[in-house]
Amino acid sequence: MEKARPGWLTAGGGGAAAERNRQFLSGNRSDSRGRSGAGTGGGARKWAGYTALASVPLVMVLGNSMIVPILPDLERQLNITGIQSSLVITLFSLAAGLFIPIAGYLSDRFTRKAVILPSLAVFGAAGLLAGYAVIWKNYPLLIAARALQGIGAAGTAPIAMALIGDMYRDGAESEALGLIEASNGTGKVLSPILGTLFALIAWQAPFFAFPAFCALSLAAMAFMIREPGSGDRPRLAHYARQIIGVFRAQGSWLIPAFLAGATGLFNLFGVLFFLSDVLEKPPYAITGVAKGGVLAIPLFGLVATSYATGRWIKNNGRLMRTLMNTGLALQAAAFAAAVWLNGNMPLLIALLTLSSVGTGMLLPCLNTMITGAVDRSLRGMITSLYSSLRFLGVAFGPPAFGWLAGISRGVLFGAVTGLAAVALALVFFLVKPPKRAGDAG
């Protein structure tokens, strides 16, 4: 029997076994102050847990973005083409996107940490293998290692999001989700700078630095996180029927929410690619750490707003709705202004920072609603499907922005204004959280 909850939190399992699972979990999730049901929490323990969880998306971003600054060196040293070097990034994202739903199922079938910890180990070990591949100038081995890294990445940040849904409730859940979104953005700020700095030691150094970050995250997750019990483990056929039931009952808002999140990251990564390309060309000719500093401006808007939004929203559904619509309206307005004002670089950076602020208002709200939409037994798959669409947004944003910018900047910003407006319409008309959103069992 389902426990009474707001209207959209009514799918995803039933029966006495599911009810026992929900009762068990309700005793293990934290209250609004971040304390566990067993009373073992506290401010220091809460922030230790937050730090461990935030390290997972940070490591995932570093594993891909930190090597971007050394791609030109990779082409020269391994004597490969630009397309071949781009596959080092693309295959990572493709492998991750394909395996995220599998990782989600495994985390529902077993436990979150049983997926996260081995995934971090594979992620780091494959990074080390990629480092030796570049030393040996073995491109096929490098590609294989990067694909293996992507498989490892599939079981990291998306499953950490589901774990937060298991562990916390009320203000602590939204705060933790806002923090990991901020950590994701921080990784994007730090990655090009760290990659450039490590490359000053040796151009291969970023490959070898990454496994150390991975090991630290693995240790933090192993020793700082106490996961709630997993409850029942349904057979695959029954599990599949439950997932289908979730989308039949809640797909009218879940699918638009997934698309809105993917659109936000499509625009964010497209903006970063566009800015990076423009800054390197005359008359600016800004490269290296200096370019990373300029790119950090819109990213800082994302990081600060994501964290503030997560702390502010708690489980206030009305506030979430206001912030989501406001954030998407900011995106659309900023891109619309850039259609005419894209020739002034300081003003353009300000407008693109405003669009990133809008993304920072949107994503923590979506994360909180989606992780709280279903019970623990299905949460891994739902958050993984959401993360897969986010990966697609990340993957397609840069090439789409590059293609549109090749036509004209006016066409580029006109197109993404329309895209942000469509996302706003979807959220405004279809994503209507109840007064109290989230907190499924």
Coordinates of C-alpha atoms in Angstrom, one line a residue:
M1 CA 0.0 0.0 0.0
E2 CA 1.3 3.4 -0.9
K3 CA 1.7 5.9 1.9
A4 CA -0.2 9.1 1.4
R5 CA 1.8 11.6 -0.6
P6 CA 1.2 14.4 -3.0
G7 CA -0.4 13.4 -6.3
W8 CA 2.6 12.8 -8.5
L9 CA 4.4 10.6 -5.9
T10 CA 2.1 7.6 -6.2
A11 CA 3.8 5.3 -8.7
G12 CA 6.7 2.9 -8.3
G13 CA 5.8 -0.1 -6.3
G14 CA 3.1 -1.5 -3.9
G15 CA 2.2 -4.3 -1.7
A16 CA 3.3 -5.2 1.8
A17 CA 6.9 -5.7 0.8
A18 CA 7.2 -2.3 -0.7
E19 CA 5.5 -0.8 2.4
R20 CA 8.1 -2.5 4.7
N21 CA 10.8 -1.1 2.5
R22 CA 9.4 2.4 2.8
Q23 CA 9.1 2.1 6.5
F24 CA 12.6 0.9 6.8
L25 CA 14.0 3.7 4.7
S26 CA 12.1 6.4 6.5
G27 CA 14.0 5.4 9.6
N28 CA 17.3 5.8 7.8
R29 CA 16.9 9.0 5.9
S30 CA 18.0 12.2 7.5
D31 CA 15.8 14.8 8.9
S32 CA 15.9 18.5 7.8
R33 CA 19.0 19.0 9.9
G34 CA 20.9 16.3 8.1
R35 CA 20.7 13.8 11.0
S36 CA 20.1 10.1 10.4
G37 CA 17.0 8.4 11.9
A38 CA 19.3 6.6 14.3
G39 CA 20.4 9.9 15.7
T40 CA 24.1 9.6 14.7
G41 CA 24.2 12.8 12.8
G42 CA 25.3 16.3 13.5
G43 CA 26.7 19.3 11.7
A44 CA 30.2 17.8 11.2
R45 CA 28.9 14.4 10.1
K46 CA 26.4 16.0 7.7
W47 CA 29.1 18.1 6.0
A48 CA 31.5 15.1 5.9
G49 CA 28.8 13.2 4.0
Y50 CA 28.0 16.2 1.8
T51 CA 31.7 16.5 0.9
A52 CA 32.1 12.8 0.1
L53 CA 29.0 12.9 -2.1
A54 CA 30.1 16.1 -3.8
S55 CA 33.5 14.6 -4.6
V56 CA 31.8 12.1 -7.0
P57 CA 30.4 14.5 -9.6
L58 CA 33.6 16.6 -9.3
V59 CA 35.8 13.6 -10.1
M60 CA 33.5 12.6 -13.1
V61 CA 33.9 16.1 -14.6
L62 CA 37.7 16.1 -14.0
G63 CA 38.0 12.7 -15.7
N64 CA 36.8 14.1 -19.0
S65 CA 37.4 17.9 -19.0
M66 CA 40.8 18.0 -17.5
I67 CA 42.4 16.5 -20.7
V68 CA 40.7 18.9 -23.1
P69 CA 43.5 21.5 -22.9
I70 CA 46.1 18.9 -23.9
L71 CA 44.3 17.6 -27.0
P72 CA 46.5 19.6 -29.3
D73 CA 49.6 18.0 -27.7
L74 CA 47.9 14.6 -28.1
E75 CA 47.5 15.2 -31.8
R76 CA 51.1 16.2 -32.2
Q77 CA 52.7 13.5 -30.0
L78 CA 50.6 10.6 -31.3
N79 CA 50.4 12.0 -34.9
I80 CA 46.7 11.7 -35.0
T81 CA 44.0 13.9 -36.6
G82 CA 41.6 16.3 -34.9
I83 CA 38.8 13.9 -35.3
Q84 CA 40.8 11.1 -33.7
S85 CA 41.6 13.3 -30.7
S86 CA 38.0 14.3 -30.4
L87 CA 37.1 10.6 -30.0
V88 CA 39.0 10.6 -26.8
I89 CA 36.2 12.8 -25.4
T90 CA 33.3 11.5 -27.4
L91 CA 33.8 7.8 -26.6
F92 CA 34.0 8.5 -22.9
S93 CA 30.6 10.3 -23.0
L94 CA 29.1 7.7 -25.3
A95 CA 30.1 4.8 -23.1
A96 CA 28.9 6.6 -20.0
G97 CA 25.5 7.4 -21.6
L98 CA 25.0 3.8 -22.7
F99 CA 25.9 2.3 -19.4
I100 CA 24.2 4.7 -17.0
P101 CA 20.8 2.9 -17.1
I102 CA 22.6 -0.4 -16.4
A103 CA 24.3 1.1 -13.4
G104 CA 21.0 2.5 -12.3
Y105 CA 19.4 -1.0 -12.4
L106 CA 22.3 -2.5 -10.5
S107 CA 22.1 0.1 -7.8
D108 CA 18.4 -0.6 -7.3
R109 CA 19.1 -4.4 -7.4
F110 CA 21.9 -4.3 -4.9
T111 CA 23.1 -1.1 -3.1
R112 CA 24.3 2.4 -4.3
K113 CA 27.8 1.9 -2.8
A114 CA 28.1 -1.5 -4.3
V115 CA 28.0 0.3 -7.7
I116 CA 29.7 3.6 -6.8
L117 CA 32.8 2.2 -5.2
P118 CA 33.8 -0.3 -8.0
S119 CA 32.9 2.3 -10.6
L120 CA 35.3 4.8 -9.0
A121 CA 38.0 2.1 -9.0
V122 CA 37.4 1.3 -12.7
F123 CA 37.3 5.0 -13.5
G124 CA 40.7 5.6 -11.8
A125 CA 42.4 2.4 -13.0
A126 CA 41.3 3.1 -16.6
G127 CA 42.7 6.6 -16.3
L128 CA 46.0 5.2 -15.3
L129 CA 45.9 2.9 -18.3
A130 CA 45.1 5.9 -20.5
G131 CA 48.2 7.6 -19.1
Y132 CA 50.5 4.7 -20.1
A133 CA 48.8 4.5 -23.5
V134 CA 49.9 8.1 -24.3
I135 CA 53.4 7.4 -23.0
W136 CA 53.6 4.3 -25.2
K137 CA 51.9 6.3 -28.0
N138 CA 49.4 3.6 -28.4
Y139 CA 46.2 5.2 -29.8
P140 CA 44.0 2.1 -29.9
L141 CA 44.8 1.4 -26.2
L142 CA 44.1 5.0 -25.3
I143 CA 40.6 4.8 -27.0
A144 CA 39.9 1.5 -25.2
A145 CA 40.9 3.0 -21.9
R146 CA 38.8 6.1 -22.4
A147 CA 35.7 3.9 -23.2
L148 CA 36.4 1.9 -20.1
Q149 CA 36.6 5.1 -18.1
G150 CA 33.2 6.1 -19.5
I151 CA 31.8 2.8 -18.2
G152 CA 33.2 3.5 -14.8
A153 CA 31.8 7.0 -14.9
A154 CA 28.3 5.6 -15.5
G155 CA 28.2 4.4 -11.9
T156 CA 29.4 7.5 -10.2
A157 CA 27.4 10.9 -10.2
P158 CA 24.0 9.5 -11.4
I159 CA 24.0 6.9 -8.6
A160 CA 25.3 9.5 -6.1
M161 CA 22.1 11.5 -6.9
A162 CA 19.9 8.5 -6.1
L163 CA 21.9 7.9 -2.9
I164 CA 21.1 11.4 -1.7
G165 CA 17.4 10.7 -2.3
D166 CA 17.8 7.6 -0.1
M167 CA 19.7 9.3 2.7
Y168 CA 18.2 12.8 3.2
R169 CA 14.9 14.5 3.3
D170 CA 13.4 18.0 3.6
G171 CA 16.0 20.7 3.5
A172 CA 18.9 18.4 3.7
E173 CA 18.0 16.6 0.4
S174 CA 17.7 19.7 -1.7
E175 CA 20.7 21.2 0.0
A176 CA 22.8 18.1 -0.8
L177 CA 21.5 18.0 -4.4
G178 CA 22.3 21.7 -4.9
L179 CA 25.7 21.1 -3.5
I180 CA 26.5 18.3 -6.0
E181 CA 25.2 20.4 -8.8
A182 CA 27.5 23.2 -7.6
S183 CA 30.3 20.6 -7.4
N184 CA 29.7 19.6 -11.0
G185 CA 30.0 23.2 -12.0
T186 CA 33.1 23.7 -9.9
G187 CA 34.7 20.8 -11.7
K188 CA 33.9 22.6 -15.0
V189 CA 35.7 25.7 -13.7
L190 CA 38.7 23.8 -12.4
S191 CA 39.2 21.3 -15.1
P192 CA 40.8 23.4 -17.8
I193 CA 42.9 25.3 -15.3
L194 CA 44.1 22.1 -13.6
G195 CA 44.7 20.5 -17.0
T196 CA 46.8 23.4 -18.1
L197 CA 48.8 23.6 -14.9
F198 CA 49.5 19.8 -14.8
A199 CA 50.6 20.0 -18.4
L200 CA 53.3 22.5 -17.4
I201 CA 55.0 19.5 -15.6
A202 CA 54.6 17.2 -18.6
W203 CA 51.9 17.1 -21.2
Q204 CA 50.9 13.6 -20.1
A205 CA 50.5 14.6 -16.4
P206 CA 46.7 15.2 -16.4
F207 CA 46.2 11.5 -17.2
F208 CA 48.2 10.5 -14.2
A209 CA 46.8 13.2 -11.8
F210 CA 43.2 12.1 -12.3
P211 CA 43.6 8.6 -10.6
A212 CA 44.7 10.3 -7.4
F213 CA 41.5 12.4 -7.3
C214 CA 39.6 9.2 -7.9
A215 CA 41.3 7.4 -5.1
L216 CA 40.4 10.3 -2.7
S217 CA 36.8 10.2 -3.7
L218 CA 36.6 6.4 -3.3
A219 CA 38.1 6.6 0.2
A220 CA 35.6 9.4 1.2
M221 CA 32.6 7.4 -0.1
A222 CA 33.8 4.2 1.6
F223 CA 34.4 5.7 5.0
M224 CA 32.2 8.8 5.3
I225 CA 28.9 7.5 3.9
R226 CA 26.6 5.1 5.7
E227 CA 24.0 3.9 3.3
P228 CA 20.5 3.0 4.3
G229 CA 19.4 -0.7 3.8
S230 CA 18.3 -1.7 0.3
G231 CA 15.0 -3.4 1.2
D232 CA 13.4 -5.8 -1.3
R233 CA 15.1 -6.8 -4.6
P234 CA 12.5 -7.5 -7.2
R235 CA 13.1 -9.7 -10.2
L236 CA 14.0 -8.0 -13.5
A237 CA 10.6 -8.6 -15.1
H238 CA 8.7 -7.2 -12.1
Y239 CA 11.2 -4.3 -11.9
A240 CA 10.7 -3.4 -15.6
R241 CA 6.9 -3.4 -15.1
Q242 CA 7.3 -1.0 -12.1
I243 CA 9.5 1.4 -14.2
I244 CA 6.9 1.3 -17.0
G245 CA 4.2 2.0 -14.3
V246 CA 6.2 5.1 -13.1
F247 CA 6.1 6.6 -16.6
R248 CA 2.5 5.7 -17.2
A249 CA 1.6 7.5 -13.9
Q250 CA 4.1 10.3 -13.9
G251 CA 5.5 10.6 -17.4
S252 CA 3.4 13.7 -18.2
W253 CA 5.7 15.7 -15.9
L254 CA 8.8 13.4 -15.7
I255 CA 9.6 13.5 -19.4
P256 CA 9.3 17.3 -19.7
A257 CA 11.5 17.6 -16.6
F258 CA 14.1 15.3 -18.1
L259 CA 14.0 17.4 -21.3
A260 CA 14.3 20.6 -19.4
G261 CA 17.4 19.4 -17.6
A262 CA 19.0 18.2 -20.8
T263 CA 18.3 21.5 -22.5
G264 CA 19.9 23.4 -19.6
L265 CA 23.1 21.4 -20.0
F266 CA 22.9 21.6 -23.8
N267 CA 22.9 25.4 -23.5
L268 CA 25.6 25.5 -20.8
F269 CA 28.1 23.4 -22.6
G270 CA 27.3 25.0 -25.9
V271 CA 28.0 28.4 -24.3
L272 CA 31.3 27.2 -22.9
F273 CA 32.4 25.8 -26.3
F274 CA 31.3 29.0 -28.1
L275 CA 33.2 31.2 -25.6
S276 CA 36.3 29.0 -25.7
D277 CA 36.4 29.2 -29.5
V278 CA 35.8 32.9 -29.7
L279 CA 38.3 33.8 -27.0
E280 CA 41.2 31.9 -28.8
K281 CA 40.7 33.8 -32.1
P282 CA 41.7 37.4 -32.9
P283 CA 41.3 40.0 -31.7
Y284 CA 41.2 38.3 -28.2
A285 CA 43.8 35.5 -28.6
I286 CA 43.3 34.4 -25.0
T287 CA 44.5 30.9 -24.2
G288 CA 45.6 28.6 -21.3
V289 CA 44.9 29.6 -17.7
A290 CA 43.7 33.1 -18.8
K291 CA 41.0 31.6 -21.0
G292 CA 40.0 29.3 -18.1
G293 CA 39.6 32.3 -15.9
V294 CA 37.2 34.0 -18.4
L295 CA 35.2 30.8 -18.8
A296 CA 35.0 30.6 -15.0
I297 CA 32.8 33.7 -15.0
P298 CA 29.6 32.1 -16.3
L299 CA 30.4 28.9 -14.5
F300 CA 30.7 30.8 -11.2
G301 CA 27.2 32.1 -11.8
L302 CA 26.0 28.4 -12.1
V303 CA 27.9 27.2 -9.1
A304 CA 26.8 30.0 -6.7
T305 CA 23.2 29.9 -7.8
S306 CA 23.0 26.1 -7.7
Y307 CA 24.2 26.0 -4.1
A308 CA 22.0 28.9 -3.0
T309 CA 18.9 27.3 -4.7
G310 CA 19.5 24.0 -3.1
R311 CA 19.7 25.6 0.4
W312 CA 16.7 27.7 -0.3
I313 CA 14.0 25.5 -1.8
K314 CA 13.8 22.8 0.9
N315 CA 10.7 20.9 -0.3
N316 CA 8.7 24.0 -1.2
G317 CA 7.0 23.0 -4.4
R318 CA 5.6 26.5 -5.1
L319 CA 9.1 28.0 -4.8
M320 CA 10.5 25.3 -7.1
R321 CA 8.0 26.1 -9.7
T322 CA 8.8 29.9 -9.4
L323 CA 12.5 29.3 -9.7
M324 CA 12.3 26.9 -12.6
N325 CA 10.2 29.2 -14.6
T326 CA 12.3 32.2 -13.7
G327 CA 15.5 30.4 -14.5
L328 CA 14.3 29.4 -18.0
A329 CA 12.9 32.9 -18.6
L330 CA 16.3 34.3 -17.7
Q331 CA 18.0 31.9 -20.2
A332 CA 15.6 32.9 -23.0
A333 CA 15.9 36.6 -22.2
A334 CA 19.7 36.5 -22.1
F335 CA 20.0 34.6 -25.4
A336 CA 17.5 36.9 -27.0
A337 CA 19.5 39.9 -26.0
A338 CA 22.6 38.3 -27.3
V339 CA 21.1 38.1 -30.8
W340 CA 21.8 41.8 -31.1
L341 CA 24.5 42.4 -28.5
N342 CA 26.9 39.6 -29.3
G343 CA 29.6 41.9 -30.7
N344 CA 30.4 43.4 -27.3
M345 CA 32.5 40.7 -25.5
P346 CA 32.1 42.0 -21.9
L347 CA 28.4 42.4 -22.4
L348 CA 28.1 39.0 -24.1
I349 CA 29.9 37.4 -21.1
A350 CA 27.5 39.1 -18.8
L351 CA 24.5 37.8 -20.8
L352 CA 25.9 34.3 -20.9
T353 CA 26.6 34.5 -17.1
L354 CA 22.9 35.4 -16.7
S355 CA 21.9 32.4 -18.7
S356 CA 24.1 30.2 -16.4
V357 CA 22.4 31.7 -13.4
G358 CA 19.1 30.6 -14.9
T359 CA 20.5 27.1 -15.2
G360 CA 21.6 27.2 -11.6
M361 CA 18.0 28.0 -10.6
L362 CA 16.6 25.2 -12.7
L363 CA 18.7 22.1 -12.1
P364 CA 18.6 21.8 -8.2
C365 CA 14.8 22.0 -8.4
L366 CA 14.6 19.3 -11.1
N367 CA 17.0 17.1 -9.2
T368 CA 15.0 17.4 -6.0
M369 CA 11.7 16.6 -7.7
I370 CA 13.1 13.7 -9.8
T371 CA 14.9 12.0 -7.0
G372 CA 11.9 12.3 -4.7
A373 CA 9.4 11.1 -7.4
V374 CA 9.7 7.4 -6.6
D375 CA 10.6 5.0 -3.9
R376 CA 14.1 3.8 -3.2
S377 CA 13.6 0.5 -5.1
L378 CA 13.3 2.4 -8.4
R379 CA 15.2 5.6 -7.8
G380 CA 18.5 4.5 -9.3
M381 CA 16.9 3.8 -12.7
I382 CA 14.8 7.0 -12.7
T383 CA 17.8 9.2 -11.8
S384 CA 20.0 7.3 -14.3
L385 CA 17.6 7.8 -17.2
Y386 CA 17.5 11.5 -16.3
S387 CA 21.3 11.6 -16.2
S388 CA 21.5 9.9 -19.6
L389 CA 19.5 12.7 -21.1
R390 CA 21.8 15.2 -19.4
F391 CA 24.8 13.5 -20.9
L392 CA 23.2 13.8 -24.3
G393 CA 22.7 17.5 -23.7
V394 CA 26.4 17.8 -22.8
A395 CA 27.5 15.8 -25.9
F396 CA 25.4 17.6 -28.5
G397 CA 25.7 21.2 -27.2
P398 CA 29.2 22.0 -28.4
P399 CA 28.8 20.6 -32.0
A400 CA 25.4 22.2 -32.3
F401 CA 26.6 25.6 -31.1
G402 CA 29.7 25.3 -33.4
W403 CA 27.5 24.6 -36.4
L404 CA 25.0 27.4 -35.7
A405 CA 27.8 29.9 -35.0
G406 CA 29.3 28.9 -38.4
I407 CA 26.2 30.3 -40.0
S408 CA 26.1 33.5 -37.8
R409 CA 26.0 34.5 -34.2
G410 CA 22.5 35.9 -34.7
V411 CA 21.2 32.5 -35.9
L412 CA 23.0 30.8 -33.0
F413 CA 21.4 32.9 -30.3
G414 CA 18.1 33.0 -32.1
A415 CA 17.9 29.2 -32.2
V416 CA 18.9 28.7 -28.5
T417 CA 16.4 31.5 -27.5
G418 CA 13.7 29.3 -29.1
L419 CA 15.0 26.2 -27.4
A420 CA 14.9 27.9 -24.0
A421 CA 11.4 29.2 -24.7
V422 CA 10.2 25.7 -25.6
A423 CA 11.7 24.3 -22.3
L424 CA 10.0 27.2 -20.4
A425 CA 6.7 26.3 -22.0
L426 CA 7.1 22.6 -21.1
V427 CA 7.9 23.3 -17.5
F428 CA 5.3 26.1 -17.1
F429 CA 2.4 23.9 -18.4
L430 CA 3.4 20.4 -17.5
V431 CA 5.8 20.5 -14.4
K432 CA 3.6 21.6 -11.5
P433 CA 5.0 20.4 -8.2
P434 CA 2.6 20.1 -5.3
K435 CA 2.9 22.4 -2.3
R436 CA 5.3 19.9 -0.8
A437 CA 7.5 18.2 -3.4
G438 CA 9.8 15.2 -3.1
D439 CA 10.5 12.8 -0.2
A440 CA 9.3 9.5 -1.5
G441 CA 10.3 6.7 0.7

